[in-house]
Tab-separated table of C-alpha atoms in Angstrom:
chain	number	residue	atom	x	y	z
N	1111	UNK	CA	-157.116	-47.146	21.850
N	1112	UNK	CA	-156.118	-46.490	18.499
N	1113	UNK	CA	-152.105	-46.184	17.795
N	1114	UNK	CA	-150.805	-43.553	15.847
N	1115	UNK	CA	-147.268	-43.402	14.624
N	1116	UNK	CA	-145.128	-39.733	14.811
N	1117	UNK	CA	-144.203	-39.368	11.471
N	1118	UNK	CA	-142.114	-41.622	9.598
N	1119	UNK	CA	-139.184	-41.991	12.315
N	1120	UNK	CA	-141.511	-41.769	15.820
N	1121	UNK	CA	-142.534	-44.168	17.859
N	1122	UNK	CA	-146.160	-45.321	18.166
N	1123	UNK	CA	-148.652	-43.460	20.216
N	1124	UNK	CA	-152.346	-43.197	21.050
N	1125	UNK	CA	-154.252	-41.339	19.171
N	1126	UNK	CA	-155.209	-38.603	21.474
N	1127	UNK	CA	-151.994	-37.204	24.444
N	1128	UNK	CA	-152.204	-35.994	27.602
N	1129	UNK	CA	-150.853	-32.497	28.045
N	1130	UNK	CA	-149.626	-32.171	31.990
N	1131	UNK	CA	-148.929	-28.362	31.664
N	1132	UNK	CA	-152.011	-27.593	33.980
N	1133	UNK	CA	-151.172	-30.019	36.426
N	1134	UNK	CA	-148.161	-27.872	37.567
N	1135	UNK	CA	-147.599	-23.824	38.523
N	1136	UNK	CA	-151.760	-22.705	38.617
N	1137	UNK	CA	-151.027	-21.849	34.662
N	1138	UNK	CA	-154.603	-23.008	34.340
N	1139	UNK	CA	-156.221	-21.995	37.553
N	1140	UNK	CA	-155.184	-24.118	41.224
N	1141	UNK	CA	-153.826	-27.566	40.323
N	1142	UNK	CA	-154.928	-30.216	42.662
N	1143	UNK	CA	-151.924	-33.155	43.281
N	1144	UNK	CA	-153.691	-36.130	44.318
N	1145	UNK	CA	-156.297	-35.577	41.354
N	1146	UNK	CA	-153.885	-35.155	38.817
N	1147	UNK	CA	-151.707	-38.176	39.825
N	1148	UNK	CA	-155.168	-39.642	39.196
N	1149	UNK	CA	-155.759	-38.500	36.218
N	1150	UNK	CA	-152.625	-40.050	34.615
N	1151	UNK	CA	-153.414	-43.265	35.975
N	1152	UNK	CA	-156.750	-42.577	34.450
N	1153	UNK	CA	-155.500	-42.068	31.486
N	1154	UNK	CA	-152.931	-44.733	31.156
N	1155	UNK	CA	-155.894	-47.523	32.296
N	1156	UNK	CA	-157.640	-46.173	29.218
N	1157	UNK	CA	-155.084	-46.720	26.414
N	1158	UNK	CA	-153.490	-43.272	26.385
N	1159	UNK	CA	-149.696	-43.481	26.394
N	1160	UNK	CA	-148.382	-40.019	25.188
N	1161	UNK	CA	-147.360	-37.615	28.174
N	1162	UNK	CA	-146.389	-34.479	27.554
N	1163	UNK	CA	-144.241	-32.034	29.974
N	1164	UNK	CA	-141.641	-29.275	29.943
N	1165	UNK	CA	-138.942	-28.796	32.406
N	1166	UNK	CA	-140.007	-25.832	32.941
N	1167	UNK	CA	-143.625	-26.703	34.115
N	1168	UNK	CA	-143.449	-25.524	37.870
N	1169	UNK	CA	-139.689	-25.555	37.769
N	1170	UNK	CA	-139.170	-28.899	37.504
N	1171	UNK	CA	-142.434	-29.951	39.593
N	1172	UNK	CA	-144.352	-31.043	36.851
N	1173	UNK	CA	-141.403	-33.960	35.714
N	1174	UNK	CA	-141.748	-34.783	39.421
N	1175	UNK	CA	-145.009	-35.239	39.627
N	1176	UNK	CA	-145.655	-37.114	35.874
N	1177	UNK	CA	-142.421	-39.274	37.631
N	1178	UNK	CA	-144.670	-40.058	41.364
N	1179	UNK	CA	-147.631	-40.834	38.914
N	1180	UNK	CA	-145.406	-43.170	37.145
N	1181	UNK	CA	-143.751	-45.568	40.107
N	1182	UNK	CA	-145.148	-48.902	40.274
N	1183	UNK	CA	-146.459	-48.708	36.483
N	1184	UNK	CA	-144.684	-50.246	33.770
N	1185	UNK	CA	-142.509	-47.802	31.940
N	1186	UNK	CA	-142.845	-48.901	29.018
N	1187	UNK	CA	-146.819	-48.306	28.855
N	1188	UNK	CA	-145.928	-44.645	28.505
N	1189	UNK	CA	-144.512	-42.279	25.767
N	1190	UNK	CA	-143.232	-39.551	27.771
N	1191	UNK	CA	-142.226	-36.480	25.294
N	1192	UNK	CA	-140.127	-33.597	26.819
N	1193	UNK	CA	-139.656	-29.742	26.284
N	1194	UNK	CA	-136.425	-28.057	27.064
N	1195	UNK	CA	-134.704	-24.561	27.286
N	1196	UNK	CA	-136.955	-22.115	28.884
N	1197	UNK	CA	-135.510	-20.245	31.393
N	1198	UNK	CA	-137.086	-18.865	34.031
N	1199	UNK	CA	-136.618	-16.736	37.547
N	1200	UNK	CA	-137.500	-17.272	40.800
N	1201	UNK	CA	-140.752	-15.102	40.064
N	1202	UNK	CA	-141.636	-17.414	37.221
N	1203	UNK	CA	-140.846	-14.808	34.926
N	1204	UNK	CA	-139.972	-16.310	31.878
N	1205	UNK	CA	-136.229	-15.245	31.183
N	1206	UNK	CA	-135.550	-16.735	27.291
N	1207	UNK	CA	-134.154	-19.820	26.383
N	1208	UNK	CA	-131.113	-21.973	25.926
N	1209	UNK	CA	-130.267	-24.219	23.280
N	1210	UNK	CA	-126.322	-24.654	23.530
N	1211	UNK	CA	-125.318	-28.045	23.619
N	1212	UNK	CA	-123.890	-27.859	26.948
N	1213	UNK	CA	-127.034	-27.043	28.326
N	1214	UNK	CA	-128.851	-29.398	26.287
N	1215	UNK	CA	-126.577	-31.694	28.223
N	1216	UNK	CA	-127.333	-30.193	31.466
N	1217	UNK	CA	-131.057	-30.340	31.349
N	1218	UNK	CA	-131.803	-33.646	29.883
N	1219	UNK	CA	-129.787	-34.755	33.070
N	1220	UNK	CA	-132.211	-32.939	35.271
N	1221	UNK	CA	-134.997	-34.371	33.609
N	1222	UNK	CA	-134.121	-37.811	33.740
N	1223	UNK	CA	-133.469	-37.539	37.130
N	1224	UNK	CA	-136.962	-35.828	38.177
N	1225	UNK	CA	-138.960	-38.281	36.111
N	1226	UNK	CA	-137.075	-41.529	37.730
N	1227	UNK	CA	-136.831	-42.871	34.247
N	1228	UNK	CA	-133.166	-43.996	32.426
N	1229	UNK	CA	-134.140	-42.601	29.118
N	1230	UNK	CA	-136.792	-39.708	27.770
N	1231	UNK	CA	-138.874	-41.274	24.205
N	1232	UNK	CA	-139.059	-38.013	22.417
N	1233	UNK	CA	-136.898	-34.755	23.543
N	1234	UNK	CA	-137.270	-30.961	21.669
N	1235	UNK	CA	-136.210	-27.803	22.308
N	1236	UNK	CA	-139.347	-25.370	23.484
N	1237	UNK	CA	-138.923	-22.698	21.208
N	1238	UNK	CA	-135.797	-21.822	18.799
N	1239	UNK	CA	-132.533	-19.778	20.287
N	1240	UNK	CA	-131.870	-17.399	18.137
N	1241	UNK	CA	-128.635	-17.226	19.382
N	1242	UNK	CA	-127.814	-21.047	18.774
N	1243	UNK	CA	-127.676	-22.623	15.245
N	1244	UNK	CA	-130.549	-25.131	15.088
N	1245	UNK	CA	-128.402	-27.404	13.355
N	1246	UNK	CA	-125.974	-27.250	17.020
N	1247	UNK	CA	-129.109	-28.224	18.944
N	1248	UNK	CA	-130.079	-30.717	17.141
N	1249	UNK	CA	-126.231	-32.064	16.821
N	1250	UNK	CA	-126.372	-32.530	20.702
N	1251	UNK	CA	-129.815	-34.257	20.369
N	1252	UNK	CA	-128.736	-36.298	17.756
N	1253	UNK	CA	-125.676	-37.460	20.180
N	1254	UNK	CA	-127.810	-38.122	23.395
N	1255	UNK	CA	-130.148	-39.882	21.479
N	1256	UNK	CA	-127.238	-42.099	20.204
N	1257	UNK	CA	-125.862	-42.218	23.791
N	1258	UNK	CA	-129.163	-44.157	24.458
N	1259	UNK	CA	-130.853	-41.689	26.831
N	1260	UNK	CA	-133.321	-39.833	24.509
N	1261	UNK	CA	-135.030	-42.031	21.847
N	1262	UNK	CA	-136.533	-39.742	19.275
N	1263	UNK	CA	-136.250	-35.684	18.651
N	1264	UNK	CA	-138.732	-33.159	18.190
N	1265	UNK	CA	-139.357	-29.667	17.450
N	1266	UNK	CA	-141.377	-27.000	18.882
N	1267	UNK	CA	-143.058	-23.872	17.162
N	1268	UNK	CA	-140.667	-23.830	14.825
N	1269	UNK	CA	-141.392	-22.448	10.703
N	1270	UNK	CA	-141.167	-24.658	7.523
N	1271	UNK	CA	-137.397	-23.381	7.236
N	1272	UNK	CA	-136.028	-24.393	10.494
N	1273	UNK	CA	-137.736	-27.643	10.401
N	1274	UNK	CA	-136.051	-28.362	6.851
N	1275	UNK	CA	-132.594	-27.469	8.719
N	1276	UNK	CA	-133.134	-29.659	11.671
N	1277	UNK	CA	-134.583	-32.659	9.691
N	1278	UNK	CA	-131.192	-32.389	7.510
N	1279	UNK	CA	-129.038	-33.290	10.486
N	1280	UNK	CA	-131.071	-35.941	12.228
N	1281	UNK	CA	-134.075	-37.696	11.905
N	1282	UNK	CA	-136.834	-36.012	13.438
N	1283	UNK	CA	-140.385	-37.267	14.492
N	1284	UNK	CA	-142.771	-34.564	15.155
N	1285	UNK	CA	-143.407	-30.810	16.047
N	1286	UNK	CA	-145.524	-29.787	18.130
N	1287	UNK	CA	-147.238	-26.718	17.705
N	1288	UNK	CA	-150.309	-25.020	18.812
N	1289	UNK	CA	-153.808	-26.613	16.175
N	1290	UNK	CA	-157.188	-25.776	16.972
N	1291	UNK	CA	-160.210	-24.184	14.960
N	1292	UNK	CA	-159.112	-20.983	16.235
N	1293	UNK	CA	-155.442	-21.664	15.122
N	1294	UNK	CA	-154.987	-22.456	11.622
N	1295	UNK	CA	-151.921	-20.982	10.442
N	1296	UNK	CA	-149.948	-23.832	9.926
N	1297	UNK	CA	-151.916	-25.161	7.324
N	1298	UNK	CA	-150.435	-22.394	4.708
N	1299	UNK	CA	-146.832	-23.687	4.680
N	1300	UNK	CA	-145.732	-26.006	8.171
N	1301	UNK	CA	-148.147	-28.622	7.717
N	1302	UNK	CA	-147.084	-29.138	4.162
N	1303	UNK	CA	-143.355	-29.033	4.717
N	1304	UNK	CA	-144.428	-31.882	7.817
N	1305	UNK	CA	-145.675	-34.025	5.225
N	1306	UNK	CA	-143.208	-33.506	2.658
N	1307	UNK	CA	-140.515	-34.550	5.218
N	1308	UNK	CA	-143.128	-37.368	7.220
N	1309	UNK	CA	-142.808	-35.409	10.255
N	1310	UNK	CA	-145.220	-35.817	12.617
N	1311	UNK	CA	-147.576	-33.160	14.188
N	1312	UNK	CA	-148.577	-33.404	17.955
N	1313	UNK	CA	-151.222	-30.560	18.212
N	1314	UNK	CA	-151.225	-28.361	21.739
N	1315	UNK	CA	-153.757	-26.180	22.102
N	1316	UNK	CA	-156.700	-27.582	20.534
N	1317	UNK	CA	-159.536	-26.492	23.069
N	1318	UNK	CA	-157.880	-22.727	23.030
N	1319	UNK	CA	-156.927	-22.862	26.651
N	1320	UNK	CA	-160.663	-23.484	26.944
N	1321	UNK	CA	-161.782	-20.670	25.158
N	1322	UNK	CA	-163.515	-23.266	22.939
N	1323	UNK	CA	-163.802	-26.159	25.312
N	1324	UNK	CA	-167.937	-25.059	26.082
N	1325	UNK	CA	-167.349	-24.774	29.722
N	1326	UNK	CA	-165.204	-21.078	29.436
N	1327	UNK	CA	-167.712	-18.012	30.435
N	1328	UNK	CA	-166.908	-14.643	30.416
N	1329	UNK	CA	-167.589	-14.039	34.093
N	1330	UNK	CA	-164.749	-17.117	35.040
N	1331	UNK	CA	-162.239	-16.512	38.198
N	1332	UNK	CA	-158.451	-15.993	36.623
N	1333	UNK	CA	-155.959	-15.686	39.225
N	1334	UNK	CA	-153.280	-13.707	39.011
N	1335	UNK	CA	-150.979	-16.855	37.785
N	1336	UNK	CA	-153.360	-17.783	35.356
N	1337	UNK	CA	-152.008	-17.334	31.764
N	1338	UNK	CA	-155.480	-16.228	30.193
N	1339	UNK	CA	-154.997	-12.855	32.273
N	1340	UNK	CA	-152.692	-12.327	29.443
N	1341	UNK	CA	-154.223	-14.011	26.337
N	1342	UNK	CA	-155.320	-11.278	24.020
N	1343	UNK	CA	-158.040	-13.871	23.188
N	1344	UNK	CA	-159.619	-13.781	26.324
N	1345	UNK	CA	-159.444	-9.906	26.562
N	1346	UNK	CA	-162.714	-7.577	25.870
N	1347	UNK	CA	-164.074	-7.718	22.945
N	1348	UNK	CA	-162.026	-10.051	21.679
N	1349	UNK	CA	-163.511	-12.490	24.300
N	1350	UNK	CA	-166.679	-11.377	23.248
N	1351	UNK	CA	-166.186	-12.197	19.674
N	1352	UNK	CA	-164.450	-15.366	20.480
N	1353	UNK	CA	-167.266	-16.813	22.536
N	1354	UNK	CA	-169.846	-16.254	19.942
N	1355	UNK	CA	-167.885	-18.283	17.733
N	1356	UNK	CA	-168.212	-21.341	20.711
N	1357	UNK	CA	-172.182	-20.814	20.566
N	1358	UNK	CA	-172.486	-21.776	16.918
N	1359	UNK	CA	-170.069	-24.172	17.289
N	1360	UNK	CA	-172.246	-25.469	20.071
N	1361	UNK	CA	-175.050	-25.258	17.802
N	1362	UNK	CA	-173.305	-27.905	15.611
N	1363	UNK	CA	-171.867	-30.272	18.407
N	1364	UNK	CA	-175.724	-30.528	19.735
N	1365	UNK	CA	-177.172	-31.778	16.349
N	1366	UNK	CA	-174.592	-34.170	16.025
N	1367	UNK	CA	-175.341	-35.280	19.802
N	1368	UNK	CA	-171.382	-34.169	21.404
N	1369	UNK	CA	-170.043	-31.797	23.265
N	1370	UNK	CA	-168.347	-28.360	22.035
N	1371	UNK	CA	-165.492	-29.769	23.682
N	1372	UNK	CA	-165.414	-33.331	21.942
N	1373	UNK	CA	-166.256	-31.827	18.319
N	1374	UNK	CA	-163.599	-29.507	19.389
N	1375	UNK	CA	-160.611	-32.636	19.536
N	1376	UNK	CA	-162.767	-34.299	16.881
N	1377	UNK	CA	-161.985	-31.701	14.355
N	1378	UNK	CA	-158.346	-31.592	14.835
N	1379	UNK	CA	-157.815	-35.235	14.798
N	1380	UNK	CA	-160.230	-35.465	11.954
N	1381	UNK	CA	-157.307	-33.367	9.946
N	1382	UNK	CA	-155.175	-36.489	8.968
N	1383	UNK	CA	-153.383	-39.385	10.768
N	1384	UNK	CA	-150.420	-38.027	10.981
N	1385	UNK	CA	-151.567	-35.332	13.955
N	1386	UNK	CA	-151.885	-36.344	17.574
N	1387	UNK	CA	-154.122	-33.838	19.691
N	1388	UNK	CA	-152.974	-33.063	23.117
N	1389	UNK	CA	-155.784	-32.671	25.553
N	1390	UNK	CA	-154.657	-30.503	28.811
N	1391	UNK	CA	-156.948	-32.592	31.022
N	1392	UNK	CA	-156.677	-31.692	35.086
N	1393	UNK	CA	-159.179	-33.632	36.190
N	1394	UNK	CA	-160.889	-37.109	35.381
N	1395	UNK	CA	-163.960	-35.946	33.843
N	1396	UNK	CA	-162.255	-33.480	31.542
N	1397	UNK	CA	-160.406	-36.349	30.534
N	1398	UNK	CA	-163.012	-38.590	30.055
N	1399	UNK	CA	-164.903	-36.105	28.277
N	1400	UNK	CA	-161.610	-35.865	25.741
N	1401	UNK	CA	-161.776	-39.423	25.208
N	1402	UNK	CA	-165.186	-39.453	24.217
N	1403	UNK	CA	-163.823	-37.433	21.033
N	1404	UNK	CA	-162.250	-40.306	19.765
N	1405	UNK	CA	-165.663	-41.677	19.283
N	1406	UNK	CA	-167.019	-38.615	16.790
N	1407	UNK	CA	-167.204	-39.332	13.380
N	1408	UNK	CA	-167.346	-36.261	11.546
N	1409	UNK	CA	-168.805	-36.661	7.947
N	1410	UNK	CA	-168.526	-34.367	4.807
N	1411	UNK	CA	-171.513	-32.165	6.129
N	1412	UNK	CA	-170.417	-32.291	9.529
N	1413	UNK	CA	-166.902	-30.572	8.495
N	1414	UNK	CA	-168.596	-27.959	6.149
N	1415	UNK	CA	-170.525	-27.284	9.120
N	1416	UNK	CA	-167.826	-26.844	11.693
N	1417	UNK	CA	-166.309	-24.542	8.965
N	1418	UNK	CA	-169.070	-22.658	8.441
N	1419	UNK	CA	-169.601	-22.053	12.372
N	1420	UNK	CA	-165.775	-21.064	13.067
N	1421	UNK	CA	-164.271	-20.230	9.882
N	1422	UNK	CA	-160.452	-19.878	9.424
N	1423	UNK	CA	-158.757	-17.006	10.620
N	1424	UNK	CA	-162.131	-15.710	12.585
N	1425	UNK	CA	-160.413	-15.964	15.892
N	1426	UNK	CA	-159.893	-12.139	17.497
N	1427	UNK	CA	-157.008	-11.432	18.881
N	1428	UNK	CA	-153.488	-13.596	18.667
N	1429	UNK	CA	-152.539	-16.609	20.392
N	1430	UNK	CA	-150.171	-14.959	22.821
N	1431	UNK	CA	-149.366	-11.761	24.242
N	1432	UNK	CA	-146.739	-9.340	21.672
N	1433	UNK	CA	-143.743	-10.293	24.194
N	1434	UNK	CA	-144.097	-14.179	23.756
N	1435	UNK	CA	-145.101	-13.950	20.085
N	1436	UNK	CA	-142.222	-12.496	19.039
N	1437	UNK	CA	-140.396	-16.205	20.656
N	1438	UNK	CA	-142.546	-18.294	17.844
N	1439	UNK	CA	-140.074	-18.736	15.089
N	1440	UNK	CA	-143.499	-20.627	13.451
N	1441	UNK	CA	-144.892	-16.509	13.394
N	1442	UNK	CA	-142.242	-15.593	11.129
């Protein structure tokens, strides 16, 4: 497995991340325990060391379970990278978030606990308070980080502005954001201002929720948990346009002999070494099939291609519904 290091500050990771999001709260349709404890062992057998969570996955469930997964493997064999701040009800419903140092304080202690580990490699807020300086969140970071029980701090969905504030308190070593063929906006002014500063990108996102992972049909069971009932993307006509985008694309991934899936990952990891896709694998064949990526080499024609099948900014409809949009400081 190929190592890739999280800007200039991060530590070392493989070159393609699990995302565990699925694994917890039926986000992505019914989770299944036992095969997604089995997936991270899966995954760790095969070189991939970056595991990413939320506390707010499942309330908490998801840290437990990434934790289970984790007992009698050595610790050190994983990267395990953290989101914090969401608040949610009892419902699920997702209440805002929480950035004041105290809190800060509070949660990493919650986390540490449910993962069974003494310290978490790479910490970050999930989205920006607007009620909290960044430069106070970071501050606390900064302090648990020297107090040993974070290593490294990252952003999430944050614009080119609040990055430059954070990165002129503390180090940090990557932002992750949403990346895909579908989701291009950060090229215009974050991924330039990540360079500038050698911050890191960890790209979420990059299959589209499966919109462009080559299995999604228009006909597919959502339950009522499931966060594509809500995706403008997967709405009417939207979904209609979107899909036609995945057949060319499919097109293209069958004359070079992959997957829509794989040339999917491919692309976004074909975007520069300094950006680490996160695949939301469930199962062990999803995840195997995301490894596979790793594999594609895209040339000169292949990318024109690619571009030519899903151009920028051809995606219908936005990446999240108004009400959670207007929580991405990276929209602004």
């Amino acid at each position: 497995m190929r190592k890739l290091k999280l800007g200039n500050t991060g530590p070392a990771v493989s070159a393609l991340g699990l995302g565990c999001m699925g694994m917890s709260d039926d986000l992505y349709g019914p989770a299944d325990r036992s095969e997604a404890i089995a997936t991270i062992h899966a995954a760790l057998e095969a070189g991939v060391t970056l595991l990413d969570t939320g506390d707010f996955y499942g309330m908490g469930h998801n840290e437990m379970l990434i934790g289970e997964a984790l007992r009698g493997q050595d610790r050190d064999k994983a990267v395990i990278s953290v989101k914090f701040g969401a608040l949610r009800g009892p419902d699920g419903a997702f209440l805002g978030f929480d950035s004041r140092p105290k809190a800060i304080r509070n949660f990493v202690t919650c986390s540490l606990r449910r993962l069974g580990v003494d310290h978490i490699d790479v910490y970050r807020p999930s989205r920006l308070d607007p009620d909290v300086p960044i430069e106070d969140a970071i501050g606390a970071l900064a302090e648990l980080r020297d107090a040993g029980y974070i290593r490294h701090i990252g952003l999430s969905e944050v614009g080119a502005d609040t990055i430059r504030r954070a990165a002129a308190v503390a180090p940090i070593c990557d932002l992750q954001i949403e990346y895909s063929l579908l989701s291009r906006g950060i090229e215009d002014a974050i991924l330039p201002t990540l360079r500038e500063l050698g911050i890191g990108l960890t790209a979420y996102g990059v299959l589209s929720r499966g919109l462009i992972s080559g299995h999604w049909s228009k006909d597919a069971q959502r339950g009522a948990r499931d966060f594509r009932v809500y995706s403008p993307r997967f709405q009417g006509e939207n979904l209609d346009r979107n899909l036609a985008l995945v057949e060319t694309l499919r097109a293209v991934a069958e004359g070079k002999g992959v997957s829509v899936a794989q040339i999917a990952i491919a692309w976004v990891a074909s975007r520069g070494d300094d950006i680490v896709p996160l695949v939301g694998a469930r199962r062990r064949d999803r995840l195997a099939e995301a490894l596979g990526a790793l594999d594609v080499v895209l040339t000169a024609e292949d990318l024109a291609a690619i571009e030519a099948a899903v151009p920028k900014g051809a995606a219908a409809g936005e990446r999240y519904a108004p009400a959670m949009m207007a929580h991405l400081d990276s929209e602004r």
